[in-house]
Coordinates of C-alpha atoms in Angstrom, one line a residue:
X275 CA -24.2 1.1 -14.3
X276 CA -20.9 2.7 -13.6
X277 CA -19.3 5.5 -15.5
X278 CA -15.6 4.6 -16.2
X279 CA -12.8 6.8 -15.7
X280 CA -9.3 5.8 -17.1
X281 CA -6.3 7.2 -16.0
X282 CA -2.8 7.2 -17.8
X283 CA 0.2 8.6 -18.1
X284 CA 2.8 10.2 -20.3
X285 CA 6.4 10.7 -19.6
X286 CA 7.3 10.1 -15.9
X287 CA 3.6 9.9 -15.1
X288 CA 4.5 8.3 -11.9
X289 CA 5.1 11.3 -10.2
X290 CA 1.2 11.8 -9.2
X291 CA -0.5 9.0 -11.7
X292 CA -1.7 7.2 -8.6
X293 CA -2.1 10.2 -6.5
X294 CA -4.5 11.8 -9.0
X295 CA -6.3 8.5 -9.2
X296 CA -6.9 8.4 -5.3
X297 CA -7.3 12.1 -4.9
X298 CA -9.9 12.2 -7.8
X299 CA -11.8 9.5 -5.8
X300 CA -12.3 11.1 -2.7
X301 CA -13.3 14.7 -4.7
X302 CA -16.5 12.5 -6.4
X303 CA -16.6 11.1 -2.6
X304 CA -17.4 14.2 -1.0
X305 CA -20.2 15.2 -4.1
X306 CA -22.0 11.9 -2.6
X307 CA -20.7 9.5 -5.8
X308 CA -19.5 5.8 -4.6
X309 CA -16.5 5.1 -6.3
X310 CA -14.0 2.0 -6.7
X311 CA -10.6 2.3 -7.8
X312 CA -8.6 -0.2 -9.3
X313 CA -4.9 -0.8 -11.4
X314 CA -4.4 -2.3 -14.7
X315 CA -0.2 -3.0 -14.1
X316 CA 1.9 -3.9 -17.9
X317 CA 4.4 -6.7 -16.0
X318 CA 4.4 -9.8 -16.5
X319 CA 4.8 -11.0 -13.0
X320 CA 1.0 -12.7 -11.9
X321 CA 1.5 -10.2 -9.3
X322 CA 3.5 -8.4 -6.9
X323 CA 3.4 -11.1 -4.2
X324 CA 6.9 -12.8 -5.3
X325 CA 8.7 -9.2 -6.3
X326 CA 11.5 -7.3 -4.6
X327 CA 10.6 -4.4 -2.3
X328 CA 13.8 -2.9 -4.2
X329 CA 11.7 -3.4 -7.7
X330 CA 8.4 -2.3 -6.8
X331 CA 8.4 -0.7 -3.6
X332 CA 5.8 -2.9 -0.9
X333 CA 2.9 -5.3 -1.7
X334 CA -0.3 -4.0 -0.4
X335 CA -2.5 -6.7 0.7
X336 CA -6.3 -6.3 0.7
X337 CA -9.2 -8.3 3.0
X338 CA -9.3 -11.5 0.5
X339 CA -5.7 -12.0 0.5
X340 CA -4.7 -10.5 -2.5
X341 CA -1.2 -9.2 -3.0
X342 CA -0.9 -6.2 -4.9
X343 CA 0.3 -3.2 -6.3
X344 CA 1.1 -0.1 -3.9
X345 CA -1.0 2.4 -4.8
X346 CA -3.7 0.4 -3.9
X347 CA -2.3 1.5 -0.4
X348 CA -3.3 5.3 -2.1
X349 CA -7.2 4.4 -3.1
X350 CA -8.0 2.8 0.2
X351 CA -6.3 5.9 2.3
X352 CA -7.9 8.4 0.1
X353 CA -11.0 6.8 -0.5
X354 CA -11.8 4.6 2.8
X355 CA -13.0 1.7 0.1
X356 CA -11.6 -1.5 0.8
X357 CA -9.7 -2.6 -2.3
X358 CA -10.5 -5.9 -3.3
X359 CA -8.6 -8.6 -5.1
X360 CA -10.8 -7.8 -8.6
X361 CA -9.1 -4.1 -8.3
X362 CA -6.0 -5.4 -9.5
X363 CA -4.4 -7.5 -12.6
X364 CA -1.7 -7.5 -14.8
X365 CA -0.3 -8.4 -17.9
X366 CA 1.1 -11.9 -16.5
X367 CA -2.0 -12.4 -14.3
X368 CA -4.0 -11.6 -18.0
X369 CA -2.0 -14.4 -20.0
X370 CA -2.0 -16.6 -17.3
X371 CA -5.6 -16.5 -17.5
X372 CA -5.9 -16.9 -21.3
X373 CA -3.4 -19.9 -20.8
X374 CA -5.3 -21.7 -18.1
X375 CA -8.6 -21.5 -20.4
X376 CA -6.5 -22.7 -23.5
X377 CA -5.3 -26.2 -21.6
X378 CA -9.3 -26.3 -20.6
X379 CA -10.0 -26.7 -24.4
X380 CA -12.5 -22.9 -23.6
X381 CA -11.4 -22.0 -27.0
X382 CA -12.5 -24.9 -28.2
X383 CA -9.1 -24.9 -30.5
X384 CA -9.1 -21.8 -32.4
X385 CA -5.4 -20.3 -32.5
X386 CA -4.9 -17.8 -29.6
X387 CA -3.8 -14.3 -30.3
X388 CA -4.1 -10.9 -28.6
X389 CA -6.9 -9.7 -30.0
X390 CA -9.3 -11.3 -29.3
X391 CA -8.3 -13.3 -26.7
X392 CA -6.1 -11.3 -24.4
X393 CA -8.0 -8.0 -24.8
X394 CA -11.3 -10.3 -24.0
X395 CA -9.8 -11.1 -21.3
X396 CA -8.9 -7.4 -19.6
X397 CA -12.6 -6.3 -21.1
X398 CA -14.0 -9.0 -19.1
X399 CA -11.8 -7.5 -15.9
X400 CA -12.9 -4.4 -16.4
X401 CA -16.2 -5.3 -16.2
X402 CA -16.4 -6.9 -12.9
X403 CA -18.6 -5.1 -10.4
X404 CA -19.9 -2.6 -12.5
X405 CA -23.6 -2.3 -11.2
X406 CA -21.8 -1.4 -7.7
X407 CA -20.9 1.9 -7.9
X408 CA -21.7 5.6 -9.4
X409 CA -18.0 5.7 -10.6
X410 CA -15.0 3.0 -11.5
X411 CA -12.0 4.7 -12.0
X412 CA -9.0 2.4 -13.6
X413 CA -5.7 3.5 -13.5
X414 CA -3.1 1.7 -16.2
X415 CA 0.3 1.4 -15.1
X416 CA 3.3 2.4 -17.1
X417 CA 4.0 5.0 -19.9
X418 CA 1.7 5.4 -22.8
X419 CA 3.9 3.8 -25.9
X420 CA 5.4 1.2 -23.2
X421 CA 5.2 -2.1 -25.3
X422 CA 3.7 -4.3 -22.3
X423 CA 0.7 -1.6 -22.5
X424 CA -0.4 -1.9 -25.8
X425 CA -3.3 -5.0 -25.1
X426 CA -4.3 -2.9 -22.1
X427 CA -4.7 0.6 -24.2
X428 CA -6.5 -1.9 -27.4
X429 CA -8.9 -3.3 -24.7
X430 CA -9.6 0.0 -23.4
X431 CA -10.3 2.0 -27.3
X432 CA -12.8 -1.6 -27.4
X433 CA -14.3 -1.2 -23.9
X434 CA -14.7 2.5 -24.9
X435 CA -16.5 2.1 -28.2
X436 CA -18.5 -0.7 -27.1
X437 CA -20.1 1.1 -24.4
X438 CA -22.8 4.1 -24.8
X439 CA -21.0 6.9 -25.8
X440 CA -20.8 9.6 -22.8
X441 CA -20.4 6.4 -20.0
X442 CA -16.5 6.5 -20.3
X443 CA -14.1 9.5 -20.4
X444 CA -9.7 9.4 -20.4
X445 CA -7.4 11.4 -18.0
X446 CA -4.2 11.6 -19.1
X447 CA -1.6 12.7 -16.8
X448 CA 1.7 14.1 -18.6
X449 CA 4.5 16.3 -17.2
X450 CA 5.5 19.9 -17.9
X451 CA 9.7 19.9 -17.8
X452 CA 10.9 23.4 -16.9
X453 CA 14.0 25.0 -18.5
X454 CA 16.0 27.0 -16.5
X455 CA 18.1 28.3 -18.8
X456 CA 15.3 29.9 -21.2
X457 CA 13.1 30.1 -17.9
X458 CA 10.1 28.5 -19.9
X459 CA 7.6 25.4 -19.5
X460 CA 7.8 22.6 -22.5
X461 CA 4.6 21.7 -23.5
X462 CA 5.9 19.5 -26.3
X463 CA 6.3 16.4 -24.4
X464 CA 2.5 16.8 -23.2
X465 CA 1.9 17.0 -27.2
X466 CA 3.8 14.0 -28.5
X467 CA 2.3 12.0 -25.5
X468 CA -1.7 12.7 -26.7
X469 CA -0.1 12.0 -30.0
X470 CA 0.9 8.6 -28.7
X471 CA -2.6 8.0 -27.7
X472 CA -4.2 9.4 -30.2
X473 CA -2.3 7.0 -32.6
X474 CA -3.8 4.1 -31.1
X475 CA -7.3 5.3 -31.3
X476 CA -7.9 7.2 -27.8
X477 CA -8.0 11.0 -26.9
X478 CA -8.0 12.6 -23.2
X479 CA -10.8 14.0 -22.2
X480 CA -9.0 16.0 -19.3
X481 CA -5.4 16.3 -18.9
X482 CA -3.6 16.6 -15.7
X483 CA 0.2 18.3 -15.9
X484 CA 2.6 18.3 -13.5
X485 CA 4.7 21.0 -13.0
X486 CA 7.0 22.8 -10.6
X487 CA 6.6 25.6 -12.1
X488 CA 3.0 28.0 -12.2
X489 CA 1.4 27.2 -15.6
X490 CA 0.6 30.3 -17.5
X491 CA -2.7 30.7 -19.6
X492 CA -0.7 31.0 -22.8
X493 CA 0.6 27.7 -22.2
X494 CA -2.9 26.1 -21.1
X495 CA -4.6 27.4 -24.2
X496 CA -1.5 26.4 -26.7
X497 CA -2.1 22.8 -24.6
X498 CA -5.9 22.8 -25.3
X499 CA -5.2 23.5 -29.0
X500 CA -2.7 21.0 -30.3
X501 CA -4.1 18.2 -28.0
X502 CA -8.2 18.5 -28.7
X503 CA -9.4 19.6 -24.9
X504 CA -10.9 22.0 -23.7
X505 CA -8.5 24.8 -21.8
X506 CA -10.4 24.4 -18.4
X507 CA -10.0 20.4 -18.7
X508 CA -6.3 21.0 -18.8
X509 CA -5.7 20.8 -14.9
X510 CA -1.9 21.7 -13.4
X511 CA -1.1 19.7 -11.0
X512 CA 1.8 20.9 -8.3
X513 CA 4.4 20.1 -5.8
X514 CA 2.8 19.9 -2.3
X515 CA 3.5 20.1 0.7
X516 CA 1.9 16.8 1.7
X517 CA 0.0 14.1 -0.5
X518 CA -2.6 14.5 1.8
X519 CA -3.3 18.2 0.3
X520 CA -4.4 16.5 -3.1
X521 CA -8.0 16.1 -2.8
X522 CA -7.8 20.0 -1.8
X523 CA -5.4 21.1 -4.3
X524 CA -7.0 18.6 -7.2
X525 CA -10.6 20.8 -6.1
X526 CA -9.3 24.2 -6.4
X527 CA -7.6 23.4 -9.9
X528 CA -11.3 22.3 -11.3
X529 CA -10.4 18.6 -11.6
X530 CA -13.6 16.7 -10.6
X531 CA -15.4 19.9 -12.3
X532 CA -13.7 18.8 -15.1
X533 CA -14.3 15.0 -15.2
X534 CA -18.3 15.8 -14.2
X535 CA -18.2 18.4 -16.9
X536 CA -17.0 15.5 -19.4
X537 CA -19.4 13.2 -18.4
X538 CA -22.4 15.9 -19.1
X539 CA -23.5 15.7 -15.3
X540 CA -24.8 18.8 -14.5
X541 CA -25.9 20.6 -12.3
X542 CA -23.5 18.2 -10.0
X543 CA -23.9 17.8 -6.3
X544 CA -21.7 20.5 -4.4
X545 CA -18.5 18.9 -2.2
X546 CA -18.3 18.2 1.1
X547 CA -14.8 18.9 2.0
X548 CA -14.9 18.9 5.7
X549 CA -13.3 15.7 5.9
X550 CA -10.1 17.0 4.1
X551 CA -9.7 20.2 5.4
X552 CA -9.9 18.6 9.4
X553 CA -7.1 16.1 7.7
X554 CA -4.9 19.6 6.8
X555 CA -6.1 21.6 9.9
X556 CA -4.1 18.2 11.9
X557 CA -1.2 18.5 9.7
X558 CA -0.4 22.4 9.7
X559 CA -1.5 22.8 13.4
X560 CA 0.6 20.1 14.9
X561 CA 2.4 20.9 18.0
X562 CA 5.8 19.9 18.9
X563 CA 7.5 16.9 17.2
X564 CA 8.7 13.0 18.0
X565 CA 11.4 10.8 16.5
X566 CA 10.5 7.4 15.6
X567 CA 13.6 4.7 14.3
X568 CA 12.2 2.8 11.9
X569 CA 15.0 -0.7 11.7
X570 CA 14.8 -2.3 8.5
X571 CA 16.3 -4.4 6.1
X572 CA 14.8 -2.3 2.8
X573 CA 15.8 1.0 3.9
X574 CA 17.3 2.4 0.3
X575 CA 14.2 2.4 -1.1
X576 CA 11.1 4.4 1.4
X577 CA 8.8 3.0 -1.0
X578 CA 9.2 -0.6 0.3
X579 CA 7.8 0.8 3.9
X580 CA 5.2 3.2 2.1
X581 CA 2.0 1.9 4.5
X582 CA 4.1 2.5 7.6
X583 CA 5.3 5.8 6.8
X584 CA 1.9 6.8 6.0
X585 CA 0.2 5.1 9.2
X586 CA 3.0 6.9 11.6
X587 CA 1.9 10.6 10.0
X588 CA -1.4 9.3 10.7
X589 CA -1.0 8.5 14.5
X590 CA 0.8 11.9 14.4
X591 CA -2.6 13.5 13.2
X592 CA -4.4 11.7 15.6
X593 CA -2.1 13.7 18.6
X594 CA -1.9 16.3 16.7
X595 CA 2.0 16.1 16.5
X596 CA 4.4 15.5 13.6
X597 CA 6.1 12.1 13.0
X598 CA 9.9 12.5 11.7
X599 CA 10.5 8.8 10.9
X600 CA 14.1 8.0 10.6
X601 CA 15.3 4.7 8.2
X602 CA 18.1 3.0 10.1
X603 CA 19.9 -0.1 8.3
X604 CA 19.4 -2.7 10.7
X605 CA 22.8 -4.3 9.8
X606 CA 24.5 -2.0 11.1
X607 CA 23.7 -3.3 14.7
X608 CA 25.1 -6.8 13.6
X609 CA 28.6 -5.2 14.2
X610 CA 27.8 -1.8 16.5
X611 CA 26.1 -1.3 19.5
X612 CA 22.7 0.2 18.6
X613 CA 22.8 2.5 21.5
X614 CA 24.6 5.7 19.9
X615 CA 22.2 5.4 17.0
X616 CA 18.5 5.4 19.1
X617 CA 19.2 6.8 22.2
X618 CA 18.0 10.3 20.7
X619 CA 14.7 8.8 19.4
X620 CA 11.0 9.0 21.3
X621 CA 10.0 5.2 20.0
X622 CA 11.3 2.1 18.1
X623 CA 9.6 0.5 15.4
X624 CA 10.8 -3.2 13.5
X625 CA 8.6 -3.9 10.3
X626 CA 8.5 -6.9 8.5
X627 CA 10.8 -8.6 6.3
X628 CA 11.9 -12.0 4.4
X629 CA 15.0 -13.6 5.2
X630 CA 17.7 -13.5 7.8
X631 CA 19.7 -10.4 6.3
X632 CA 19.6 -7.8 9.3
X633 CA 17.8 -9.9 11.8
X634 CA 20.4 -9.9 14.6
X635 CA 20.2 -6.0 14.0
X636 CA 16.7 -6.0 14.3
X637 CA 16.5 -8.2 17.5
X638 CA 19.1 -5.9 18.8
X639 CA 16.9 -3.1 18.1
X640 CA 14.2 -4.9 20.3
X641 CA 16.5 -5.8 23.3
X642 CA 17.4 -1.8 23.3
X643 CA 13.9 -1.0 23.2
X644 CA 13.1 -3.3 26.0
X645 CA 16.1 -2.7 28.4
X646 CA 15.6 1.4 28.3
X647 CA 12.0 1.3 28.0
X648 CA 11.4 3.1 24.9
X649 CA 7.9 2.5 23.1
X650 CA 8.4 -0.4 20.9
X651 CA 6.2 -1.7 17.8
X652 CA 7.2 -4.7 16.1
X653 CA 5.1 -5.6 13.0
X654 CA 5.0 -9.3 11.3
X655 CA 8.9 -10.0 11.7
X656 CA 9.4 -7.1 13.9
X657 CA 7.4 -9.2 16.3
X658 CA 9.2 -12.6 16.0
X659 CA 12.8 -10.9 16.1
X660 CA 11.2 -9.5 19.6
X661 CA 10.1 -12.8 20.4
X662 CA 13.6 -14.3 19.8
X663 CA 15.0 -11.2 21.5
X664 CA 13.2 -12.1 24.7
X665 CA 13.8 -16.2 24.0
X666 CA 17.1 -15.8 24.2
X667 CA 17.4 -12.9 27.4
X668 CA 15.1 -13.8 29.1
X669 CA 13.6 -17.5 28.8
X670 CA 16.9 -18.7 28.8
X671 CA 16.7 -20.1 25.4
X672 CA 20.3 -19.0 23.9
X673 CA 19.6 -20.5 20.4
X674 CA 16.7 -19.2 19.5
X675 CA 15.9 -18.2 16.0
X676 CA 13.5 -19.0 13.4
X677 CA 13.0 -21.9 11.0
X678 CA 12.9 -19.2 8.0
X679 CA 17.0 -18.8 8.4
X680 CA 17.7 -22.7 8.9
X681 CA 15.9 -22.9 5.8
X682 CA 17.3 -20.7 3.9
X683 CA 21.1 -21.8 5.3
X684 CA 19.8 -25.4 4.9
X685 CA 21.6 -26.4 8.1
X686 CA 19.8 -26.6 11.3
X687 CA 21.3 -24.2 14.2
X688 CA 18.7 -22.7 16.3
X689 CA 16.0 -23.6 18.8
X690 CA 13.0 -22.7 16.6
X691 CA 10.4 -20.3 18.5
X692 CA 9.2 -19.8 15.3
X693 CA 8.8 -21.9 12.9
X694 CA 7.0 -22.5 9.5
X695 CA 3.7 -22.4 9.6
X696 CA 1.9 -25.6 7.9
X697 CA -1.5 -25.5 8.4
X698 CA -4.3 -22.7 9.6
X699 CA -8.1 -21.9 9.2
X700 CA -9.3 -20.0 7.1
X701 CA -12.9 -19.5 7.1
X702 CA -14.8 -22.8 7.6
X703 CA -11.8 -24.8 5.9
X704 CA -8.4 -25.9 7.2
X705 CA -5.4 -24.5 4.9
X706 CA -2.4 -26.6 4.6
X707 CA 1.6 -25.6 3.2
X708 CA 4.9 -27.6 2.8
X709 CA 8.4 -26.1 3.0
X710 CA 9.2 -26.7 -0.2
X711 CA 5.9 -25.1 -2.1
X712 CA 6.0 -22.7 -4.9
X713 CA 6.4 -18.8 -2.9
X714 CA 4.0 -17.0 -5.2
X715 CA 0.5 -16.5 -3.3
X716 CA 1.1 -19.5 -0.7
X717 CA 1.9 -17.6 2.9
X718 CA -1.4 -17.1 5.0
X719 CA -2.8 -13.9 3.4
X720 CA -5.6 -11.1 4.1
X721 CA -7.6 -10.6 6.7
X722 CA -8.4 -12.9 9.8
X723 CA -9.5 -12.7 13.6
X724 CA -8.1 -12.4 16.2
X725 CA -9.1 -12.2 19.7
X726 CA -7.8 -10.2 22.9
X727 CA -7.1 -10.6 26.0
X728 CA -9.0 -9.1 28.7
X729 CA -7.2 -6.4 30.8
X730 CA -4.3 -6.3 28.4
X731 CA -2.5 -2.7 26.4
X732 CA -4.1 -4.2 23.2
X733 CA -7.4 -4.2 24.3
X734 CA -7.7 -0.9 25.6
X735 CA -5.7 0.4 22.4
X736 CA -8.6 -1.1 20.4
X737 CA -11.3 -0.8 22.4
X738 CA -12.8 -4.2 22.4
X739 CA -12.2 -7.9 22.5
X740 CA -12.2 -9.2 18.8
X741 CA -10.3 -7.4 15.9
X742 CA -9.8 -8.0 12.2
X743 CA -6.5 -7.6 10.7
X744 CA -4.3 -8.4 7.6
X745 CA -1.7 -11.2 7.2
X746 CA 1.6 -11.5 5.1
X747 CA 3.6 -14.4 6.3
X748 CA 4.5 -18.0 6.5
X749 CA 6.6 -18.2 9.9
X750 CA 4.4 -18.3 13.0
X751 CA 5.4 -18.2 16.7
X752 CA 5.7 -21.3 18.1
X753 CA 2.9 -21.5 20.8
X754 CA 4.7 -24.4 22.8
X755 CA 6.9 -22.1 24.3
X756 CA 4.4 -19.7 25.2
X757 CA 4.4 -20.6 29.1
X758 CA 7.8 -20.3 29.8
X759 CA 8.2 -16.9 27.5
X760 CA 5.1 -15.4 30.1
X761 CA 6.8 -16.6 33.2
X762 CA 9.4 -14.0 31.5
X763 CA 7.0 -11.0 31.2
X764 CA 6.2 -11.2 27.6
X765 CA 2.7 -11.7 27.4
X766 CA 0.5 -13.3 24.9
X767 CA -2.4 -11.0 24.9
X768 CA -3.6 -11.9 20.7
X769 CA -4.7 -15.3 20.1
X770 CA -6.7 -16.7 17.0
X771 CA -10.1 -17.8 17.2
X772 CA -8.7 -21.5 17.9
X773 CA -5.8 -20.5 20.3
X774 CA -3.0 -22.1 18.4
X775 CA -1.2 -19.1 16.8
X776 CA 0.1 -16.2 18.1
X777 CA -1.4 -12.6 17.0
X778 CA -0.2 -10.4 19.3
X779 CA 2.5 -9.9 22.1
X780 CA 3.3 -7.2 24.8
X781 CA 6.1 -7.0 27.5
X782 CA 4.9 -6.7 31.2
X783 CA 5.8 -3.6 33.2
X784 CA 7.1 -1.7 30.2
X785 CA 5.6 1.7 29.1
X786 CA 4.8 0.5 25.5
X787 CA 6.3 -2.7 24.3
X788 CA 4.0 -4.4 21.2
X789 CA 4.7 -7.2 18.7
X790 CA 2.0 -7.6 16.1
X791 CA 1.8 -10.9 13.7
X792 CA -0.2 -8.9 10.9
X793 CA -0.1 -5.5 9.2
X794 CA -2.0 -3.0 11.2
X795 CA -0.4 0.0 8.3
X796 CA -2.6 -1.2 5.8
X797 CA -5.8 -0.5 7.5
X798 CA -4.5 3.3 8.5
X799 CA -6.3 6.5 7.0
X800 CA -5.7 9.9 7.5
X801 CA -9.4 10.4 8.7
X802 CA -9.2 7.0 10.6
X803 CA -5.7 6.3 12.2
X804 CA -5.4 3.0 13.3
X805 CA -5.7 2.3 17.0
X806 CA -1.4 0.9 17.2
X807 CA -0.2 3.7 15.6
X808 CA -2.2 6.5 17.1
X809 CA -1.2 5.1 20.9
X810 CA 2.2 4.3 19.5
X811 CA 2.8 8.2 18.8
X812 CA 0.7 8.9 21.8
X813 CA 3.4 7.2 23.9
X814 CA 6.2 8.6 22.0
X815 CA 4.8 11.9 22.7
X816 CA 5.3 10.8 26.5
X817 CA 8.7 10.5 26.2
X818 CA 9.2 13.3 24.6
X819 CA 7.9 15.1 27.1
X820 CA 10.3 13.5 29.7
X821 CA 13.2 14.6 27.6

């Protein structure tokens, strides 16, 4: 049975709630624990599928086709455990639950309120999977005293009490706010936030604090004393240099000594931390340096890109080279010519993206890329603006565009080489979709097959024949025009099983030209690069060297 470990947070928690969560993970990792990690979110959204990249940064998407929060993204790269769909619910998922069962008649009439009902319902969450692993650690989203919180913090005292006492312990995560003008820390927001959470019936068992500043022992102990832990259970937690420093930083501040310590588990099983320090010995010994262009449409906000960015320092680590990725708007090659902005970069890279906003940018991007040779990736629409790019250049196809932007014009005016995708297999059943269908949770989703072929870049990047990788879309290529796109050079080397859609493309006679229909970032770990990205650097590091 599963000890439980429940992270939350005080004011501005988010700078290193989910961090902590992930790096905390990976420390009972390497003492031999098995852990899964998963996040209780206070919106009301069912989940982050039909969101804004500009509200909540990007949805990570797990094997079964979930679409959820991004630090999920942080427990899988940490940890190496793949997240599943039952690692993440929120509040609107949790009604819509309790809803659904009303209109079944499973409450056989009785007049629905929070408690019992809604609470039930995350206890019975929380329980899922719990004779699976030596540790579940649950992170709750938002601020402790956040209104949308409250059923999740009620369920948890209940889950808590419920259980046998010593099975469940609370991190709290708070920040320290420096004053420069007295030069002091304030610990006083750290005290009214345990306050907060003691008023509703749970205390920390180990506190985490961020700070910019060293914390001094005077400060630890006056923390210890007005909040009920112990002084070596209140762990500071700093600015690094990398996230990727955490596990190691999070070990040499006594965190999972703490947490083991409040569980009663001793004598505990010494780390292994050889995994981690190889990870930091790639990072601080890098050699020499390449410039990758990411063109995007969600540029303002880094977040909405977070499993790219993380992938490229990964194929960095992998060559042993650092990755400065640069956000370009790609709107602003609808109106200027793209090549004063990335002729100075090593390698190209186009991610995904929902409407037509900034697709003539980014299919100039992939004509740039293509004409001058530089190493290209293109990932879910990063492939089909390629795809258009070499439609229209190449295939003689002048018009060519995607169905997604008729539809969303509601006029027809391009030759659709791609096109919206109504029906696919999935597993040993055939899925179907209309235009018009509700957008939450319908596009093909998670992870599928694809298979590669022989003698092409793709294969020898991977290594084999068949791969596994995730989907987040509903516009396909269309495969009808795959002959005459080939007689162009742009090969079709990534078919599924049944040979009707699309996976992967590659231009012929260029140095490193790759479209991608899925999301190869969400697979990357620091300890595992993924294949794409580590040849992807590897071939930016190429032209670097030419330079």
């Amino acid at each position: 049975m599963a000890r439980y470990i429940f992270i939350t947070g005080g004011v501005v928690s988010s700078l290193g709630k989910g961090l902590a969560s992930a790096a905390l993970g990976a420390l009972l990792q390497a003492r031999g624990y098995t852990v899964r990690l998963r996040k209780l979110d206070p919106y009301l959204n069912v989940d982050p599928g039909t969101m804004s990249p500009f509200e909540h940064g990007e949805v990570f998407v797990t094997d079964d086709g979930a679409e959820t929060d991004l630090d999920l993204g942080h427990y899988e790269r940490f940890t190496g455990v793949h997240a599943r769909a039952t690692d993440s619910i929120s509040s609107g998922r949790i009604y819509s639950n309790v809803l659904e069962k009303e209109r079944r008649g499973d409450y056989l009439g009785k007049t629905i309120q929070v408690i019992p009902h809604v609470t039930n319902e995350i206890k019975d969450f929380l329980r899922i999977g719990a004779d699976e692993v030596d540790f579940m650690l649950c992170e709750i989203g938002g601020t402790v005293g956040d209104i949308e919180g409250l059923p999740f913090f009620e369920a948890i005292r209940q889950f808590i009490h419920e259980r046998p006492r010593g099975q469940s312990i609370l991190m709290h995560l708070t920040l320290l706010p420096y004053l420069a003008a007295s030069g002091e820390l304030k610990t006083k927001p750290t005290q009214h936030s345990v306050k907060e959470l003691q008023s509703i019936g749970l205390a920390p068992d180990v506190l985490v604090c961020r700070s910019e500043h060293p914390i001094p022992d005077k400060e630890r102990e006056k923390i210890a004393l007005f909040c009920n832990v112990r002084k070596e259970h209140v762990i500071p937690a700093y600015d690094l240099s990398t996230i990727y420093e955490a596990p190691l930083a999070y070990h040499r501040a006594g965190l999972d000594q703490a947490v083991l310590d409040a569980f009663g588990i001793s004598p505990a099983p010494k780390p292994n931390l050889t995994r981690w320090e190889d990870v930091m010995d790639r990072l601080t010994g890098a050699e020499g340096m390449v410039r990758v262009a990411i063109v995007g449409k969600y540029t303002q906000l880094e977040d909405a890109y977070k499993s790219i960015a993380e992938a490229l320092t990964h194929g960095g680590m992998a060559n042993r080279t650092r990755v400065k990725a640069e956000w370009i708007d790609a709107e602003i090659f609808e109106n200027e010519d793209p090549a004063p902005y990335l002729q100075a970069y090593h390698a190209i890279l186009v991610p995904g993206g929902f409407g037509e906003r900034g697709t003539e940018g980014k299919i100039k991007a992939a004509q740039f890329a293509r004409e001058k040779k530089i190493p290209y990736l293109g990932i879910c629409l990063g492939m089909q603006m390629a795809v258009i790019e070499s439609a229209r250049n190449l295939a003689g196809l002048p018009n060519a565009g995607s169905e997604e932007f008729d539809h969303e014009a509601g006029k027809k005016r391009f030759t659709p080489v791609v096109y919206h995708l109504k029906e696919w297999v999935q597993g040993n059943h055939t899925v179907r979709r209309k235009a018009d269908d509700a957008k939450g949770g319908t596009m093909r989703l998670g992870a599928y097959t694809a298979n590669l072929k022989t003698g092409s870049r793709v294969s020898e990047v991977y290594g084999c024949s068949v791969i596994e990788e995730r989907h987040r879309h509903r516009y396909e290529v269309d495969i009808q025009y795959r002959e005459q796109l080939e007689a162009c050079g742009l090969v079709f080397s990534g078919m599924s099983p049944d040979g009707k859609l699309p996976e992967i493309v590659e231009v012929k006679d260029h140095p490193w030209f790759i479209g991608v229909q899925f999301h190869p970032e969400l697979k990357s770990k620091p300890f595992a690069p993924h294949p794409l990205f580590a040849d992807f650097v590897r071939a930016a590091k190429e032209v670097e060297r030419l330079v």
